[in-house]
mmCIF file of C-alpha atoms in Angstrom:
data_model
loop_
_atom_site.group_PDB
_atom_site.id
_atom_site.type_symbol
_atom_site.label_atom_id
_atom_site.label_comp_id
_atom_site.label_asym_id
_atom_site.label_seq_id
_atom_site.Cartn_x
_atom_site.Cartn_y
_atom_site.Cartn_z
ATOM 1 C CA MET A 1 -20.013 -36.926 -8.206
ATOM 2 C CA GLU A 2 -21.962 -34.379 -6.414
ATOM 3 C CA ALA A 3 -21.929 -30.747 -7.371
ATOM 4 C CA LEU A 4 -20.112 -28.330 -5.130
ATOM 5 C CA VAL A 5 -22.449 -25.490 -4.307
ATOM 6 C CA ILE A 6 -21.484 -22.727 -1.870
ATOM 7 C CA GLU A 7 -23.575 -19.510 -1.350
ATOM 8 C CA GLY A 8 -21.607 -16.313 -1.731
ATOM 9 C CA THR A 9 -21.055 -13.857 1.167
ATOM 10 C CA ASN A 10 -19.675 -10.292 1.284
ATOM 11 C CA LYS A 11 -16.225 -11.849 1.632
ATOM 12 C CA THR A 12 -16.345 -15.067 -0.327
ATOM 13 C CA PRO A 13 -17.564 -15.899 -3.793
ATOM 14 C CA SER A 14 -20.471 -18.118 -4.772
ATOM 15 C CA ILE A 15 -19.365 -21.483 -6.075
ATOM 16 C CA HIS A 16 -21.096 -23.879 -8.420
ATOM 17 C CA PHE A 17 -18.992 -26.724 -9.616
ATOM 18 C CA ASP A 18 -20.929 -29.227 -11.688
ATOM 19 C CA ALA A 19 -19.181 -32.516 -12.480
ATOM 20 C CA THR A 20 -21.944 -33.653 -14.923
ATOM 21 C CA THR A 21 -21.502 -30.711 -17.285
ATOM 22 C CA GLY A 22 -17.843 -29.778 -16.599
ATOM 23 C CA ARG A 23 -18.966 -26.281 -15.855
ATOM 24 C CA LEU A 24 -17.318 -24.659 -12.828
ATOM 25 C CA GLU A 25 -18.376 -21.212 -11.673
ATOM 26 C CA MET A 26 -16.886 -18.768 -9.184
ATOM 27 C CA ARG A 27 -18.583 -15.415 -8.838
ATOM 28 C CA GLY A 28 -18.676 -12.495 -6.486
ATOM 29 C CA ARG A 29 -15.776 -11.348 -4.270
ATOM 30 C CA SER A 30 -12.986 -13.217 -2.637
ATOM 31 C CA ILE A 31 -11.580 -11.150 0.193
ATOM 32 C CA PRO A 32 -11.505 -13.349 3.266
ATOM 33 C CA GLU A 33 -8.652 -12.801 5.805
ATOM 34 C CA ASN A 34 -7.754 -16.473 5.590
ATOM 35 C CA SER A 35 -8.421 -17.834 2.180
ATOM 36 C CA ILE A 36 -6.864 -21.223 2.593
ATOM 37 C CA ASP A 37 -9.822 -22.327 4.670
ATOM 38 C CA PHE A 38 -12.286 -21.380 2.023
ATOM 39 C CA TYR A 39 -10.291 -22.756 -0.979
ATOM 40 C CA LYS A 40 -9.444 -26.160 0.568
ATOM 41 C CA PRO A 41 -12.718 -27.874 -0.237
ATOM 42 C CA LEU A 42 -12.684 -26.438 -3.844
ATOM 43 C CA ILE A 43 -9.245 -27.895 -4.354
ATOM 44 C CA LEU A 44 -10.365 -31.237 -2.954
ATOM 45 C CA TRP A 45 -13.417 -31.230 -5.205
ATOM 46 C CA ILE A 46 -11.324 -30.664 -8.269
ATOM 47 C CA ASP A 47 -8.941 -33.540 -7.145
ATOM 48 C CA GLY A 48 -11.974 -35.797 -7.172
ATOM 49 C CA TYR A 49 -13.310 -34.448 -10.427
ATOM 50 C CA ALA A 50 -9.831 -34.939 -12.079
ATOM 51 C CA ARG A 51 -10.226 -38.753 -11.702
ATOM 52 C CA SER A 52 -12.889 -38.748 -14.438
ATOM 53 C CA PRO A 53 -13.239 -35.302 -15.904
ATOM 54 C CA LYS A 54 -15.561 -34.326 -18.719
ATOM 55 C CA PRO A 55 -13.984 -34.072 -22.205
ATOM 56 C CA ARG A 56 -14.402 -30.345 -21.769
ATOM 57 C CA THR A 57 -14.125 -28.349 -18.554
ATOM 58 C CA VAL A 58 -14.844 -24.649 -18.416
ATOM 59 C CA LEU A 59 -14.142 -22.502 -15.352
ATOM 60 C CA HIS A 60 -16.022 -19.186 -15.259
ATOM 61 C CA VAL A 61 -14.395 -16.592 -13.048
ATOM 62 C CA GLN A 62 -16.353 -13.521 -12.451
ATOM 63 C CA LEU A 63 -14.889 -11.641 -9.497
ATOM 64 C CA GLU A 64 -15.505 -8.130 -8.548
ATOM 65 C CA TYR A 65 -12.615 -8.025 -6.017
ATOM 66 C CA PHE A 66 -10.073 -10.541 -4.867
ATOM 67 C CA ASN A 67 -7.330 -10.059 -2.249
ATOM 68 C CA THR A 68 -3.693 -11.281 -2.352
ATOM 69 C CA SER A 69 -4.635 -13.832 0.277
ATOM 70 C CA SER A 70 -6.948 -15.444 -2.345
ATOM 71 C CA SER A 71 -4.636 -15.045 -5.313
ATOM 72 C CA LYS A 72 -2.383 -17.991 -4.640
ATOM 73 C CA CYS A 73 -5.376 -20.169 -3.850
ATOM 74 C CA ILE A 74 -6.933 -19.263 -7.175
ATOM 75 C CA LEU A 75 -3.641 -20.019 -8.863
ATOM 76 C CA ASP A 76 -3.795 -23.543 -7.141
ATOM 77 C CA LEU A 77 -7.253 -24.046 -8.787
ATOM 78 C CA PHE A 78 -5.839 -23.220 -12.136
ATOM 79 C CA LYS A 79 -2.919 -25.590 -11.566
ATOM 80 C CA LYS A 80 -5.322 -28.413 -10.734
ATOM 81 C CA LEU A 81 -7.119 -27.609 -14.129
ATOM 82 C CA GLU A 82 -3.847 -27.423 -15.869
ATOM 83 C CA SER A 83 -2.998 -30.974 -14.865
ATOM 84 C CA ILE A 84 -6.439 -32.108 -16.183
ATOM 85 C CA ARG A 85 -5.461 -30.474 -19.466
ATOM 86 C CA THR A 86 -2.035 -32.266 -19.465
ATOM 87 C CA LEU A 87 -3.940 -35.569 -19.472
ATOM 88 C CA GLY A 88 -5.403 -34.649 -22.828
ATOM 89 C CA HIS A 89 -8.791 -33.072 -21.780
ATOM 90 C CA ASP A 90 -10.047 -29.760 -22.952
ATOM 91 C CA VAL A 91 -9.884 -27.008 -20.402
ATOM 92 C CA LEU A 92 -10.805 -23.320 -20.651
ATOM 93 C CA VAL A 93 -10.982 -20.384 -18.323
ATOM 94 C CA ASN A 94 -13.533 -17.745 -19.013
ATOM 95 C CA TRP A 95 -12.243 -14.681 -17.146
ATOM 96 C CA HIS A 96 -14.926 -12.015 -16.787
ATOM 97 C CA TYR A 97 -14.191 -8.374 -16.073
ATOM 98 C CA GLU A 98 -16.379 -5.330 -15.875
ATOM 99 C CA GLU A 99 -16.208 -2.673 -18.472
ATOM 100 C CA ASP A 100 -13.550 -0.114 -17.514
ATOM 101 C CA ASP A 101 -11.914 -2.457 -14.944
ATOM 102 C CA GLU A 102 -8.676 -2.806 -16.701
ATOM 103 C CA ASP A 103 -7.100 -3.882 -13.407
ATOM 104 C CA MET A 104 -9.203 -7.030 -13.299
ATOM 105 C CA LEU A 105 -8.298 -7.743 -16.998
ATOM 106 C CA GLU A 106 -4.644 -7.319 -16.057
ATOM 107 C CA ALA A 107 -5.117 -9.722 -13.099
ATOM 108 C CA GLY A 108 -6.465 -12.337 -15.537
ATOM 109 C CA GLU A 109 -3.547 -11.749 -17.850
ATOM 110 C CA ASP A 110 -1.117 -12.258 -14.873
ATOM 111 C CA TYR A 111 -2.562 -15.756 -14.468
ATOM 112 C CA GLN A 112 -2.639 -16.378 -18.194
ATOM 113 C CA ALA A 113 1.126 -15.626 -18.187
ATOM 114 C CA ILE A 114 1.958 -18.332 -15.692
ATOM 115 C CA ILE A 115 -0.625 -20.949 -16.367
ATOM 116 C CA ASN A 116 -0.816 -23.267 -19.403
ATOM 117 C CA ILE A 117 -4.605 -23.111 -19.979
ATOM 118 C CA PRO A 118 -6.379 -21.075 -22.692
ATOM 119 C CA PHE A 119 -8.026 -17.995 -21.238
ATOM 120 C CA LYS A 120 -10.888 -16.139 -22.726
ATOM 121 C CA MET A 121 -11.221 -12.542 -21.482
ATOM 122 C CA ILE A 122 -14.871 -11.521 -21.471
ATOM 123 C CA GLN A 123 -16.020 -7.997 -20.925
ATOM 124 C CA ILE A 124 -19.221 -7.558 -18.937
ATOM 125 C CA GLN A 125 -21.204 -4.580 -19.975
ATOM 126 C CA GLU A 126 -22.786 -3.692 -16.547
ATOM 127 C CA ALA A 127 -21.793 -4.311 -12.966
ATOM 128 C CA GLY A 128 -23.519 -7.242 -11.278
ATOM 129 C CA GLN A 129 -24.561 -9.082 -14.443
ATOM 130 C CA MET B 1 -15.502 19.621 25.729
ATOM 131 C CA LEU B 2 -18.613 20.180 23.535
ATOM 132 C CA ASP B 3 -16.782 22.896 21.682
ATOM 133 C CA ARG B 4 -14.034 20.563 20.876
ATOM 134 C CA ILE B 5 -16.415 18.132 19.255
ATOM 135 C CA TYR B 6 -17.369 20.932 16.803
ATOM 136 C CA ASP B 7 -13.614 21.656 16.284
ATOM 137 C CA LEU B 8 -13.033 18.008 15.634
ATOM 138 C CA TYR B 9 -15.865 17.912 13.156
ATOM 139 C CA ASN B 10 -14.520 20.911 11.293
ATOM 140 C CA GLU B 11 -11.035 19.615 11.317
ATOM 141 C CA MET B 12 -12.195 16.327 9.836
ATOM 142 C CA GLU B 13 -14.361 18.001 7.304
ATOM 143 C CA ARG B 14 -11.533 20.331 6.264
ATOM 144 C CA LYS B 15 -9.141 17.441 5.811
ATOM 145 C CA GLN B 16 -11.864 15.465 3.964
ATOM 146 C CA VAL B 17 -11.520 12.514 6.236
ATOM 147 C CA MET B 18 -13.639 9.583 4.962
ATOM 148 C CA LEU B 19 -12.886 7.292 7.759
ATOM 149 C CA SER B 20 -10.662 7.259 10.812
ATOM 150 C CA PHE B 21 -10.318 4.469 13.279
ATOM 151 C CA THR B 22 -7.944 3.393 15.997
ATOM 152 C CA GLY B 23 -8.232 0.367 18.188
ATOM 153 C CA ASP B 24 -8.524 -3.347 18.050
ATOM 154 C CA LEU B 25 -9.228 -4.733 14.555
ATOM 155 C CA SER B 26 -11.249 -7.941 14.451
ATOM 156 C CA ALA B 27 -12.169 -9.645 11.133
ATOM 157 C CA GLU B 28 -15.786 -8.457 11.660
ATOM 158 C CA LEU B 29 -14.618 -4.901 12.140
ATOM 159 C CA ILE B 30 -12.569 -5.023 8.958
ATOM 160 C CA THR B 31 -15.732 -6.180 7.136
ATOM 161 C CA ALA B 32 -17.700 -3.308 8.612
ATOM 162 C CA LEU B 33 -14.997 -0.670 7.803
ATOM 163 C CA LEU B 34 -14.777 -2.014 4.163
ATOM 164 C CA GLY B 35 -18.534 -1.752 3.758
ATOM 165 C CA LEU B 36 -18.481 1.826 4.975
ATOM 166 C CA VAL B 37 -15.619 2.750 2.650
ATOM 167 C CA GLU B 38 -17.437 1.107 -0.221
ATOM 168 C CA ARG B 39 -20.630 2.985 0.378
ATOM 169 C CA LYS B 40 -18.896 6.349 0.778
ATOM 170 C CA LEU B 41 -16.945 5.773 -2.394
ATOM 171 C CA LEU B 42 -20.055 4.924 -4.274
ATOM 172 C CA GLY B 43 -21.439 8.268 -3.178
ATOM 173 C CA PHE B 44 -18.754 10.576 -4.583
ATOM 174 C CA GLU B 45 -16.305 8.740 -6.786
ATOM 175 C CA GLU B 46 -17.648 8.259 -10.260
ATOM 176 C CA ASP B 47 -14.575 6.646 -11.787
ATOM 177 C CA VAL B 48 -15.089 2.870 -11.353
ATOM 178 C CA ARG B 49 -11.377 2.150 -11.739
ATOM 179 C CA VAL B 50 -10.429 4.617 -8.938
ATOM 180 C CA ARG B 51 -13.192 3.427 -6.691
ATOM 181 C CA LYS B 52 -11.962 -0.185 -7.045
ATOM 182 C CA ARG B 53 -8.300 0.799 -6.626
ATOM 183 C CA VAL B 54 -9.024 2.670 -3.408
ATOM 184 C CA PHE B 55 -11.199 -0.219 -2.144
ATOM 185 C CA ASN B 56 -8.465 -2.703 -2.916
ATOM 186 C CA VAL B 57 -5.699 -0.615 -1.253
ATOM 187 C CA VAL B 58 -7.871 -0.193 1.875
ATOM 188 C CA MET B 59 -8.614 -3.946 1.907
ATOM 189 C CA GLU B 60 -4.931 -4.986 1.610
ATOM 190 C CA CYS B 61 -3.834 -2.341 4.074
ATOM 191 C CA LEU B 62 -6.444 -3.515 6.688
ATOM 192 C CA GLN B 63 -5.614 -7.118 6.118
ATOM 193 C CA ASN B 64 -1.843 -6.268 6.499
ATOM 194 C CA LEU B 65 -2.700 -4.724 9.835
ATOM 195 C CA TYR B 66 -4.697 -7.728 10.824
ATOM 196 C CA HIS B 67 -1.995 -10.238 9.912
ATOM 197 C CA HIS B 68 1.217 -8.511 10.472
ATOM 198 C CA ASN B 69 0.746 -6.994 13.793
ATOM 199 C CA GLY B 70 3.706 -8.051 15.801
ATOM 200 C CA GLY B 71 5.795 -7.144 18.807
ATOM 201 C CA GLU B 72 4.576 -7.184 22.365
ATOM 202 C CA ARG B 73 2.906 -3.791 22.161
ATOM 203 C CA ALA B 74 0.463 -5.120 19.577
ATOM 204 C CA ALA B 75 -0.896 -7.599 22.081
ATOM 205 C CA GLU B 76 -1.810 -4.983 24.613
ATOM 206 C CA GLY B 77 -5.431 -4.751 23.495
ATOM 207 C CA ALA B 78 -7.781 -6.497 25.865
ATOM 208 C CA SER B 79 -9.428 -8.561 23.100
ATOM 209 C CA GLY B 80 -6.277 -9.979 21.731
ATOM 210 C CA ASP B 81 -7.190 -8.618 18.347
ATOM 211 C CA PRO B 82 -4.440 -6.678 16.491
ATOM 212 C CA HIS B 83 -4.210 -2.938 17.324
ATOM 213 C CA GLY B 84 -3.783 -0.248 14.730
ATOM 214 C CA VAL B 85 -4.786 2.986 13.190
ATOM 215 C CA VAL B 86 -6.369 3.666 9.802
ATOM 216 C CA MET B 87 -7.355 6.938 8.171
ATOM 217 C CA ILE B 88 -8.761 7.412 4.700
ATOM 218 C CA ALA B 89 -8.879 10.950 3.361
ATOM 219 C CA ARG B 90 -9.640 12.653 0.065
ATOM 220 C CA VAL B 91 -6.672 14.673 -1.139
ATOM 221 C CA GLU B 92 -6.307 17.076 -3.961
ATOM 222 C CA ASP B 93 -5.725 14.515 -6.667
ATOM 223 C CA GLY B 94 -7.159 11.396 -5.194
ATOM 224 C CA TYR B 95 -7.149 9.568 -1.921
ATOM 225 C CA SER B 96 -4.675 8.910 0.861
ATOM 226 C CA VAL B 97 -4.866 5.649 2.805
ATOM 227 C CA LEU B 98 -2.850 5.828 6.067
ATOM 228 C CA THR B 99 -2.301 2.796 8.382
ATOM 229 C CA GLY B 100 -0.027 2.233 11.355
ATOM 230 C CA ASN B 101 0.681 -0.699 13.692
ATOM 231 C CA PHE B 102 3.310 -1.980 16.047
ATOM 232 C CA MET B 103 5.778 -4.511 14.963
ATOM 233 C CA ALA B 104 8.846 -6.345 16.341
ATOM 234 C CA GLY B 105 11.867 -4.069 16.034
ATOM 235 C CA ARG B 106 13.976 -6.935 14.598
ATOM 236 C CA ASP B 107 11.780 -7.165 11.533
ATOM 237 C CA VAL B 108 12.097 -3.467 10.525
ATOM 238 C CA ASP B 109 15.222 -3.954 8.374
ATOM 239 C CA ASP B 110 13.605 -6.711 6.251
ATOM 240 C CA LEU B 111 10.370 -4.774 5.752
ATOM 241 C CA LYS B 112 12.224 -1.589 4.918
ATOM 242 C CA ALA B 113 14.302 -3.496 2.304
ATOM 243 C CA HIS B 114 11.115 -5.026 0.794
ATOM 244 C CA LEU B 115 9.468 -1.550 0.584
ATOM 245 C CA ASP B 116 12.558 0.089 -0.936
ATOM 246 C CA HIS B 117 12.854 -2.647 -3.520
ATOM 247 C CA ILE B 118 9.160 -2.331 -4.512
ATOM 248 C CA ASN B 119 9.542 1.449 -4.686
ATOM 249 C CA SER B 120 12.560 1.093 -6.973
ATOM 250 C CA LEU B 121 10.682 -0.907 -9.589
ATOM 251 C CA PRO B 122 8.982 0.718 -12.596
ATOM 252 C CA PRO B 123 5.362 -0.458 -13.198
ATOM 253 C CA GLN B 124 6.239 -3.220 -15.745
ATOM 254 C CA GLU B 125 9.060 -4.541 -13.575
ATOM 255 C CA LEU B 126 6.694 -4.495 -10.573
ATOM 256 C CA ARG B 127 4.187 -6.509 -12.569
ATOM 257 C CA LYS B 128 6.806 -9.086 -13.463
ATOM 258 C CA ALA B 129 7.910 -9.348 -9.853
ATOM 259 C CA TYR B 130 4.335 -9.889 -8.780
ATOM 260 C CA GLN B 131 3.904 -12.699 -11.361
ATOM 261 C CA ALA B 132 7.102 -14.288 -10.191
ATOM 262 C CA ARG B 133 6.089 -14.144 -6.526
ATOM 263 C CA LEU B 134 2.557 -15.380 -7.408
ATOM 264 C CA SER B 135 4.026 -18.460 -9.250
ATOM 265 C CA ASP B 136 6.786 -19.328 -6.849
ATOM 266 C CA GLY B 137 4.601 -21.846 -5.108
ATOM 267 C CA ARG B 138 5.227 -20.507 -1.567
ATOM 268 C CA TYR B 139 2.614 -19.477 0.896
ATOM 269 C CA THR B 140 2.663 -17.503 4.076
ATOM 270 C CA GLN B 141 0.312 -18.625 6.890
ATOM 271 C CA GLN B 142 -2.376 -16.246 5.530
ATOM 272 C CA GLY B 143 -2.070 -17.635 1.973
ATOM 273 C CA GLY B 144 -0.880 -14.456 0.391
ATOM 274 C CA GLY B 145 2.809 -15.274 -0.036
ATOM 275 C CA GLY B 146 4.092 -11.782 0.333
ATOM 276 C CA LEU B 147 2.029 -10.283 -2.369
ATOM 277 C CA GLY B 148 0.238 -7.706 -0.290
ATOM 278 C CA ILE B 149 2.600 -4.759 -0.489
ATOM 279 C CA MET B 150 3.315 -5.366 -4.179
ATOM 280 C CA GLU B 151 -0.512 -5.327 -4.923
ATOM 281 C CA ILE B 152 -0.838 -2.047 -2.910
ATOM 282 C CA ALA B 153 1.989 -0.490 -4.939
ATOM 283 C CA ARG B 154 0.420 -1.670 -8.192
ATOM 284 C CA LYS B 155 -2.955 -0.303 -7.339
ATOM 285 C CA SER B 156 -1.598 2.938 -6.012
ATOM 286 C CA GLY B 157 0.638 3.658 -8.949
ATOM 287 C CA ASN B 158 2.737 5.905 -6.656
ATOM 288 C CA LYS B 159 5.736 5.381 -4.491
ATOM 289 C CA LEU B 160 4.780 4.084 -1.031
ATOM 290 C CA GLU B 161 5.531 6.459 1.788
ATOM 291 C CA TYR B 162 6.517 4.787 4.999
ATOM 292 C CA GLY B 163 8.132 5.448 8.384
ATOM 293 C CA PHE B 164 9.244 3.519 11.429
ATOM 294 C CA VAL B 165 9.312 4.975 14.895
ATOM 295 C CA PRO B 166 11.291 3.002 17.566
ATOM 296 C CA CYS B 167 9.126 2.593 20.715
ATOM 297 C CA ASP B 168 11.516 0.679 23.035
ATOM 298 C CA ARG B 169 14.213 -1.881 22.731
ATOM 299 C CA ASP B 170 11.978 -4.538 20.978
ATOM 300 C CA ASN B 171 9.154 -2.685 19.323
ATOM 301 C CA ALA B 172 8.628 -0.175 16.535
ATOM 302 C CA PHE B 173 5.603 1.593 15.120
ATOM 303 C CA PHE B 174 5.315 1.208 11.319
ATOM 304 C CA SER B 175 3.262 3.709 9.305
ATOM 305 C CA LEU B 176 2.361 3.512 5.662
ATOM 306 C CA ASN B 177 0.714 6.177 3.471
ATOM 307 C CA VAL B 178 -0.663 4.983 0.070
ATOM 308 C CA ASN B 179 -1.839 7.603 -2.430
ATOM 309 C CA VAL B 180 -4.287 6.579 -5.063
ATOM 310 C CA THR B 181 -4.407 9.219 -7.693
ATOM 311 C CA ASN B 182 -7.136 9.841 -10.242
#
């Protein structure tokens, strides 16, 4: 299965989903006016990946900003991963947040509260790392 | 006329207006305004958390304007883009984000009830309400599922100030002031 690679813009995150390693990355900012268009190919890719996932899948989320238009789409990504986990595979979300950005930590905790996947909260020391 | 430009400058400086815009709001313009706000905030707001909160509030307010413009008056602009007003000012203990737009008069009661409900919730309850709305599986056309105003209230940490001015039989002008305090 081909990796999904999307360059980041000032409104959408960079995406690197690699089926051969099970490492999925989403970085930058997700603030488009219409997020459904952006997230649709991501959801489709994960649907394909879910047919033969790696024993361990790790999603790295490192967002500086995301809007409420994106928040339900991000939840959908997590739900897809949750169903991979339900089939007995190992799934983890690494939720990165900048030092002092308690709001982004809280946002991760909000997802953690409603999704049945282990979350690891990772503090980044400096912006943009 | 030229004197009035100086007066305007002084007035905006005195009120510490960071940005003021009225007109048609395209997606490109929202991007440009957000870029401007971000640069200005970097220049004088040292607290990362406040900076991000103000940016988030401005973003959600502009996107609300973009999506929720309704009523016939909203479509008067030649471009067909939504019409509105936005002003961001520094106030004594933080920032004030003001937005206004036309909407259908028949939707006023629902929006008012939504705002009053959000204003009535203490922070932990608001967070629970946000999580419940996030997980309810419903989308609006824009994908947000009615989370915008809740998010604005969470980032503000203050009660939302709002007003409705009836324009004619079918239209009203909605204005929202969001204070983000240090």
